[in-house]
Short mmCIF file of C-alpha atoms and ligand atoms in Angstrom, two decimals:
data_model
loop_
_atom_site.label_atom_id
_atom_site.label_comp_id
_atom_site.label_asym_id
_atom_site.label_seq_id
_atom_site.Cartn_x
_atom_site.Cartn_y
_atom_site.Cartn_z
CA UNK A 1 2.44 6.69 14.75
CA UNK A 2 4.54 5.77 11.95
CA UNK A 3 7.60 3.83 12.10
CA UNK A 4 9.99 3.95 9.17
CA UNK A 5 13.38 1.55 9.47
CA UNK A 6 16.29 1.69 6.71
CA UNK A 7 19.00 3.46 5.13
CA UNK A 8 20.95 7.06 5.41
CA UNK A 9 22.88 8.12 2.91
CA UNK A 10 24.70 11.24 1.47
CA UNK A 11 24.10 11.65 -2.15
CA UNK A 12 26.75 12.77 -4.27
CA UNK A 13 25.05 13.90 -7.29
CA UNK A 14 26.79 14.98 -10.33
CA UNK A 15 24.25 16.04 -13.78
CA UNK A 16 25.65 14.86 -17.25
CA UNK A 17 23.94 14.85 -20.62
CA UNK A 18 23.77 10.99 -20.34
CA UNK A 19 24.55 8.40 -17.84
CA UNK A 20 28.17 6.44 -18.53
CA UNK A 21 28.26 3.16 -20.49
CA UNK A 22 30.50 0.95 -18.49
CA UNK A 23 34.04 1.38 -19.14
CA UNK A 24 32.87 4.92 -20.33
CA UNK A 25 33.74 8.54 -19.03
CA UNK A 26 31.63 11.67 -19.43
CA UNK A 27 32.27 14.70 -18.68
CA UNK A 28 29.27 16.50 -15.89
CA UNK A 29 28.08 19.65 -15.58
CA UNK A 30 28.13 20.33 -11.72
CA UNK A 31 28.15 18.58 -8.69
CA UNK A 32 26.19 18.59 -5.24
CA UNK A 33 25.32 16.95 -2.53
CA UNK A 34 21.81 15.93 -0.70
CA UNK A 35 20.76 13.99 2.15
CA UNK A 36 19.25 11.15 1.27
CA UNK A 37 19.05 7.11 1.45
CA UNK A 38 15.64 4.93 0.52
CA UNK A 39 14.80 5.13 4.56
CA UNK A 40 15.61 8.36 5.22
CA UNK A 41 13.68 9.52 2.21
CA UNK A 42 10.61 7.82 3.23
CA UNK A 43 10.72 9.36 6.40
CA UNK A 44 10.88 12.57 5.13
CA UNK A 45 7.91 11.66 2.94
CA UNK A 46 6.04 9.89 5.46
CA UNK A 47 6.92 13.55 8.27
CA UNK A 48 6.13 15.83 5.14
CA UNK A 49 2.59 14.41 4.56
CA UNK A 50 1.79 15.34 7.94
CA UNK A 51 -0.46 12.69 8.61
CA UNK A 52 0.99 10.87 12.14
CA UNK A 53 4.63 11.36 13.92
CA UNK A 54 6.63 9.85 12.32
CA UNK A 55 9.86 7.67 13.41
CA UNK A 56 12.81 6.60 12.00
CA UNK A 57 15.22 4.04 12.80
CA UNK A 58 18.38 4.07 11.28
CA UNK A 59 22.78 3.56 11.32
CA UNK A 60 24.61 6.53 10.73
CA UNK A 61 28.65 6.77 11.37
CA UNK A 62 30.51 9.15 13.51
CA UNK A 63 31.20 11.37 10.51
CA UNK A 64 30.93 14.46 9.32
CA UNK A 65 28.13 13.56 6.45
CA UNK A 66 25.60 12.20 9.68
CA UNK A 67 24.65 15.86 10.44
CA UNK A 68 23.31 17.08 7.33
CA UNK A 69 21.20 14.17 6.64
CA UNK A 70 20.16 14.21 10.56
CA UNK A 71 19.25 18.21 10.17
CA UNK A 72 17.09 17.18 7.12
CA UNK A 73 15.16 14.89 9.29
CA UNK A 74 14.52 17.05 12.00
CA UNK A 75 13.81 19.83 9.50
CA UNK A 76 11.12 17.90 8.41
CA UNK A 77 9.88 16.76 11.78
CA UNK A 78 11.28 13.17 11.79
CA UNK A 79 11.92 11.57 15.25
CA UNK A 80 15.11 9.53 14.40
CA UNK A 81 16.50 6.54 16.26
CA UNK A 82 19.94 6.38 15.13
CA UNK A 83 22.29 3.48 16.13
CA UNK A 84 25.74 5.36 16.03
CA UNK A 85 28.49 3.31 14.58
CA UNK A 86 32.59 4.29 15.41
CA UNK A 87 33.55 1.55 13.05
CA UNK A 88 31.41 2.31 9.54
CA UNK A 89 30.86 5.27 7.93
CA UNK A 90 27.74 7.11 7.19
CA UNK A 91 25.80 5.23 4.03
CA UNK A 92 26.90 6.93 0.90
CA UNK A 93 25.27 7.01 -2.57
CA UNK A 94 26.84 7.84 -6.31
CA UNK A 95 24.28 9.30 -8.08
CA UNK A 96 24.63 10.14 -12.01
CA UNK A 97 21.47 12.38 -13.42
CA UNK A 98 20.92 12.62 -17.12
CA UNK A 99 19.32 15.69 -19.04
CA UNK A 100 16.15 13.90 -19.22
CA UNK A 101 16.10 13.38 -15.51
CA UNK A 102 16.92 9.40 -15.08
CA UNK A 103 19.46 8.51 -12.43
CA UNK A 104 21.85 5.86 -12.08
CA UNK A 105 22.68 5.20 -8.22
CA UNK A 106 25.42 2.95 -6.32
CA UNK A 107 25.07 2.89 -2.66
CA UNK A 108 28.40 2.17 -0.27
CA UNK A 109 26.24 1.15 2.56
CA UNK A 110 28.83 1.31 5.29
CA UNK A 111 26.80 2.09 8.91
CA UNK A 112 23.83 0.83 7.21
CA UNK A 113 24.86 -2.85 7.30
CA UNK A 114 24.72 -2.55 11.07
CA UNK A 115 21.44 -2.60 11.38
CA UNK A 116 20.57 -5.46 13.75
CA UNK A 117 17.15 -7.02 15.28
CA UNK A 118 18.06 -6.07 18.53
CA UNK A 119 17.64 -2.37 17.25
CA UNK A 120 13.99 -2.71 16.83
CA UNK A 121 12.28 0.05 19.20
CA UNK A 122 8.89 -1.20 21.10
CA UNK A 123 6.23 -1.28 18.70
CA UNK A 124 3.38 -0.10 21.08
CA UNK A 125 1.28 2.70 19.64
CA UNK A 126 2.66 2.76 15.91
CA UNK A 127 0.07 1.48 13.25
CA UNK A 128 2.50 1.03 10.31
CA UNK A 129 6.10 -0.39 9.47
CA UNK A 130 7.58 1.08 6.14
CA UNK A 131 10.75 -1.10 5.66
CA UNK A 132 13.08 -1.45 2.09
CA UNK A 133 15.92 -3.34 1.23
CA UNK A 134 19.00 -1.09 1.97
CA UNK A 135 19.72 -2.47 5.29
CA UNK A 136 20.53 -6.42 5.74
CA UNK A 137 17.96 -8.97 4.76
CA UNK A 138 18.11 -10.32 7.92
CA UNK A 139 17.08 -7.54 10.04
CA UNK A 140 14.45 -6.68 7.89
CA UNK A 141 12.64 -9.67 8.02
CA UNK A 142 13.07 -9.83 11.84
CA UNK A 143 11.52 -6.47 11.82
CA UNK A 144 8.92 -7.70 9.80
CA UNK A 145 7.89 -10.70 11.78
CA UNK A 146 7.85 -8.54 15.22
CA UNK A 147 5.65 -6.29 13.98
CA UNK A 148 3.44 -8.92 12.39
CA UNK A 149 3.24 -10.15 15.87
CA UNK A 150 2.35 -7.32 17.00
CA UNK A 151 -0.62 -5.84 14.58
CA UNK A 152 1.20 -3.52 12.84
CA UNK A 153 0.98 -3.10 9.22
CA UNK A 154 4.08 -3.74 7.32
CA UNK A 155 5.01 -1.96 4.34
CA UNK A 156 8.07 -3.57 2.20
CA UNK A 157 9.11 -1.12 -0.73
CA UNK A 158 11.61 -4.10 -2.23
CA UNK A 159 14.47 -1.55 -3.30
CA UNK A 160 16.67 -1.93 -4.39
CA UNK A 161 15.40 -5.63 -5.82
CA UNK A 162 16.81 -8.86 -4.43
CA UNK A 163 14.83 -12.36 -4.40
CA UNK A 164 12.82 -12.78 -1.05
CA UNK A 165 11.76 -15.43 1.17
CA UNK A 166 8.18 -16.34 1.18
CA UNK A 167 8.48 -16.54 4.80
CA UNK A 168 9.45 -12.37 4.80
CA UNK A 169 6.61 -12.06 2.16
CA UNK A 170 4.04 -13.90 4.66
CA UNK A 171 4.51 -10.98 6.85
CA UNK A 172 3.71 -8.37 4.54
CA UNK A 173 0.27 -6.85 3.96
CA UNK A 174 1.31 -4.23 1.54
CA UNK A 175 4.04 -4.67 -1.02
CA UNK A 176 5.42 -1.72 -3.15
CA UNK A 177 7.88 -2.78 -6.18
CA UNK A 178 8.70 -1.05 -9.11
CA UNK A 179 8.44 -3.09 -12.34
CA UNK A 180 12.19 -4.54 -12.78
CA UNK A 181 12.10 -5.16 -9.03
CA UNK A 182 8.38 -6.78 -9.34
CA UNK A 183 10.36 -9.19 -12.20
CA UNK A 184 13.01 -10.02 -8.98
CA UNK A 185 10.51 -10.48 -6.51
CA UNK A 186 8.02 -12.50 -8.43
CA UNK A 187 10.89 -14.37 -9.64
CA UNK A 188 9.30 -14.23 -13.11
CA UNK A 189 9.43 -12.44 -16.53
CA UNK A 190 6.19 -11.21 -18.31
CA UNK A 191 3.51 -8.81 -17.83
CA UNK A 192 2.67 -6.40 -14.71
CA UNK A 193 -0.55 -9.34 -14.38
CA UNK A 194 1.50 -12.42 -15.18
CA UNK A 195 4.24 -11.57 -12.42
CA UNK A 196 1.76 -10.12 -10.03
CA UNK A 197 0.43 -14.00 -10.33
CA UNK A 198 3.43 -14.83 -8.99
CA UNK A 199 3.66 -12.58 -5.66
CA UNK A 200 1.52 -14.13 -2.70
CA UNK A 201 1.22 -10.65 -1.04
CA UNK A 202 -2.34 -9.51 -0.18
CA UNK A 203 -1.33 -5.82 -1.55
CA UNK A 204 1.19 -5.11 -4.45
CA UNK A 205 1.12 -1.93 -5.57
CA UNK A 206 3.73 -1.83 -8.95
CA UNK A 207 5.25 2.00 -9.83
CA UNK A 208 5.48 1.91 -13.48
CA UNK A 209 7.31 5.54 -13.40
CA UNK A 210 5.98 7.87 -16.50
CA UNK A 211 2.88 5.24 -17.24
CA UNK A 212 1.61 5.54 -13.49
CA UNK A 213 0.81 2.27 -11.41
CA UNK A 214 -1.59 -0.35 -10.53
CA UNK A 215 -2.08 -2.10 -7.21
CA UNK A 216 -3.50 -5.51 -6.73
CA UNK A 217 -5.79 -5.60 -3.50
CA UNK A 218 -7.60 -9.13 -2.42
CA UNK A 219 -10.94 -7.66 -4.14
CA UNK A 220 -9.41 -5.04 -7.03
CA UNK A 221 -7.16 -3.76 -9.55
CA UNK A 222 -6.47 -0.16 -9.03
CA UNK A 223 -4.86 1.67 -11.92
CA UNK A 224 -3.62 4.91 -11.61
CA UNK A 225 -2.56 6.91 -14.35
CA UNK A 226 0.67 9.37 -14.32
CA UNK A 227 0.64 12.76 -13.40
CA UNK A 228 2.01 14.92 -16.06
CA UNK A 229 5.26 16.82 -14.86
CA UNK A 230 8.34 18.35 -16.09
CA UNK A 231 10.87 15.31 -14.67
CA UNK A 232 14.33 16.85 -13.83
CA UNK A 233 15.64 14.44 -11.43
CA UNK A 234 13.40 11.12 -11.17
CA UNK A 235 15.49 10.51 -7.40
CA UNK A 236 13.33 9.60 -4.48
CA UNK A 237 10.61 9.53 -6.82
CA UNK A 238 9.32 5.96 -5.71
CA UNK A 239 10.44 6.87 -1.54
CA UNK A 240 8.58 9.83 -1.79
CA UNK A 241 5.26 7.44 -3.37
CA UNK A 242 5.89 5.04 -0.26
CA UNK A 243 5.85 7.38 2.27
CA UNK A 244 3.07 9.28 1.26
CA UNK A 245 1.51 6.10 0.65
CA UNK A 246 2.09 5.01 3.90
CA UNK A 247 1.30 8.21 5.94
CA UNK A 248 -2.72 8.14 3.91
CA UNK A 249 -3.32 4.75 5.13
CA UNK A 250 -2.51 6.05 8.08
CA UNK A 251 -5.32 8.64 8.15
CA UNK A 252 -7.43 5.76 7.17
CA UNK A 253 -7.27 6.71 3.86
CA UNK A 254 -9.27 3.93 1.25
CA UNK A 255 -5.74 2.54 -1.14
CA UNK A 256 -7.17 4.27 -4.20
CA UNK A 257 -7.09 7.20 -2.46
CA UNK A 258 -3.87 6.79 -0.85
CA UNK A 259 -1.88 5.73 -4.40
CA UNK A 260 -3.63 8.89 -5.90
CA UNK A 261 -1.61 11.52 -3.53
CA UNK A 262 1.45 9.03 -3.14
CA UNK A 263 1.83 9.59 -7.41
CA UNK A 264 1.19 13.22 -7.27
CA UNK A 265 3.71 13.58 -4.58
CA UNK A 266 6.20 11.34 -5.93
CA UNK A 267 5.44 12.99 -9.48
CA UNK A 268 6.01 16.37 -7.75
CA UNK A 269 9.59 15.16 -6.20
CA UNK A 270 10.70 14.65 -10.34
CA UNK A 271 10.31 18.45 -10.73
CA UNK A 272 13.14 19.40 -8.36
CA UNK A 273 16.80 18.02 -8.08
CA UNK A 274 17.89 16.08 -4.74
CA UNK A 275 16.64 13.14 -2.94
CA UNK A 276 15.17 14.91 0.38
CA UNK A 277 15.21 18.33 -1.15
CA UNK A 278 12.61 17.08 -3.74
CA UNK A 279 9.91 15.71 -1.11
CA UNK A 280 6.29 17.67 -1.08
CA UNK A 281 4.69 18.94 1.86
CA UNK A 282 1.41 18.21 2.29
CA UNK A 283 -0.05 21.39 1.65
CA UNK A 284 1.77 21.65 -2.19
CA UNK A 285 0.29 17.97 -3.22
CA UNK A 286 -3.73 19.11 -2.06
CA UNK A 287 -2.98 22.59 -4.21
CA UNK A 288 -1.75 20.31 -7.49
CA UNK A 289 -4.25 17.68 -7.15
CA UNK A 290 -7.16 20.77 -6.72
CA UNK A 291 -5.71 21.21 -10.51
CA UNK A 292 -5.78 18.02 -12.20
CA UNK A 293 -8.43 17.01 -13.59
CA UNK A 294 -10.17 13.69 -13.34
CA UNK A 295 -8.37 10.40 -15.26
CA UNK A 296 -9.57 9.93 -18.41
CA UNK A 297 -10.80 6.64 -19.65
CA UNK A 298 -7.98 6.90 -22.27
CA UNK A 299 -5.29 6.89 -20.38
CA UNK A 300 -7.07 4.54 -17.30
CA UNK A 301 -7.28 2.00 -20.62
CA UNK A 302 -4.02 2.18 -22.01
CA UNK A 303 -2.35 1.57 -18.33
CA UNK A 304 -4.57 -1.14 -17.58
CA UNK A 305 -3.71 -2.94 -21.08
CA UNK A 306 0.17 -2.01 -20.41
CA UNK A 307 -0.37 -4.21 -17.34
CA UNK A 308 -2.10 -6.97 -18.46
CA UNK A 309 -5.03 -6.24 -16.34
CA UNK A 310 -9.25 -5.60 -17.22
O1 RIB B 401 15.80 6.09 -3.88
C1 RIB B 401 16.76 7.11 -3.96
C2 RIB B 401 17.86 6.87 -2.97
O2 RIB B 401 18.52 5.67 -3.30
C3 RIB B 401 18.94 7.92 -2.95
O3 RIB B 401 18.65 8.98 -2.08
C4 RIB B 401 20.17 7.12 -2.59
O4 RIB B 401 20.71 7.46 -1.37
C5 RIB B 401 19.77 5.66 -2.66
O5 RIB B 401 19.55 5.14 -1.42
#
């Protein structure tokens, strides 16, 4: 079993030919909204790659937003824990989308600042913790160490980025950053290679978004090249890589493995608006994988010298 722990949100997205300079106003061209919230998301990811069951601890309010993102989880098969809060309201996320399909997000975390130790379920039977950074530092690095303790695998995607303590870090075995949060966490400017020097994580995997990614194991540099897709909304993009990453490893999946089907899936979840509503099934990502063809040396070269790595 699987246990993801973080954020809910409702996602108020409006579309707009570009994304607002501050002080700025433009005018959008429609408005909807979609469950989502980094934890949820991975959950959904993590249920949808139908690997183990998959749990999910999270804070919702007594609202009327909490239903639609809790229907969304059990749509997808999700077993949630939700702490249920009379004095916050349900996590809610701003979300602008340009034409070209990049987002701009501010989350009003409300019930998810509740989230305490002392919400931690027993860890017996679940191989994997996928934790991120939506809910308070605190918890998640009690949630980290109790798992530690415990033999299960922790998974820290470091959204959205904040500076960590080494002492959260030492009880991570798989770290998954994109690059400006790799820059946070590393606590250093430079090259994918020069800040990875700086991360004392056994496993960083870094999202580099249209270029691909690269992971940094104990014994090797992985690089995996992008998937080419038609990006119309980039949201969830990276929740939908770390829960499909999460749910392969699972299976006992080898990581190159796993971070090939966690970037066809989260490549997959830029092709269609909405944060939940965007997520793969398993079945979809095996059909467009059985159609890509291998990565060519071109391309596995150009990502590895983006990154710094040979
Ligand atoms: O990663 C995308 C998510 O970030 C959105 O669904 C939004 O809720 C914010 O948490």
């Amino acid at each position: 079993m699987i246990l993801v722990a973080g954020s809910s949100n409702l996602d108020f997205v409006v579309r707009a030919e570009r994304i607002p300079c501050p002080g700025e106003t433009v005018l959008g061209q429609g408005f909807r909204t979609f469950p989502g919230g980094k934890g949820a998301n991975q959950a959904v990811a993590c249920a949808r790659a139908g690997a183990a069951t998959t749990h999910f601890l999270t804070a919702m309010g007594a609202d009327n937003f909490a239903p639609t993102i809790e229907a969304s989880l059990r749509d997808a098969g999700v077993v949630a824990h939700v702490v249920r809060s009379d004095s916050e309201p349900t996590g809610c996320a701003f979300i602008c989308v340009s034409a070209d399909g990049v987002n701009a997000i501010t989350v009003a975390p409300g019930a998810n600042s509740l989230l305490r130790p002392e919400h931690l379920p027993a860890l017996a039977g679940f191989s994997h913790l996928l934790l991120q950074l939506e809910t308070p530092l605190p918890t998640v690095a009690a949630y980290a160490q109790a798992a530690r303790q415990q033999g299960v695998i922790v998974v820290l995607n470091a959204a959205p980025a904040q500076a960590l303590a080494q002492q959260l870090l030492d009880n991570v075995d798989i770290l998954v950053v994109n690059e400006g949060e790799l820059a946070v966490v590393a606590g250093h400017q430079g090259n994918v290679a020069d800040c990875l020097r700086h991360v004392q994580v056994p496993n960083v995997i870094v999202t580099l978004g249209a270029r691909g990614c690269c992971a940094r194991t104990p014994t090797e540099v992985i690089a995996q090249p992008a998937f080419a897709v038609q990006a119309i909304d980039t949201t969830a993009a990276g929740d939908t890589f770390c829960g499909v990453l999460v749910a392969a490893l699972s299976q006992g999946a080898h990581l190159r493995k796993a971070v090939r089907v966690a970037s066809a899936a989260g490549a997959m979840a830029c092709e269609v608006p909405g944060a939940q509503a965007s997520i793969p099934c398993a079945s979809d990502v095996d059909k467009f994988l059985a159609n890509q063809s291998e990565d060519s040396e071109t391309s596995l070269q150009m990502l590895r010298s983006y990154c710094g790595v040979h």
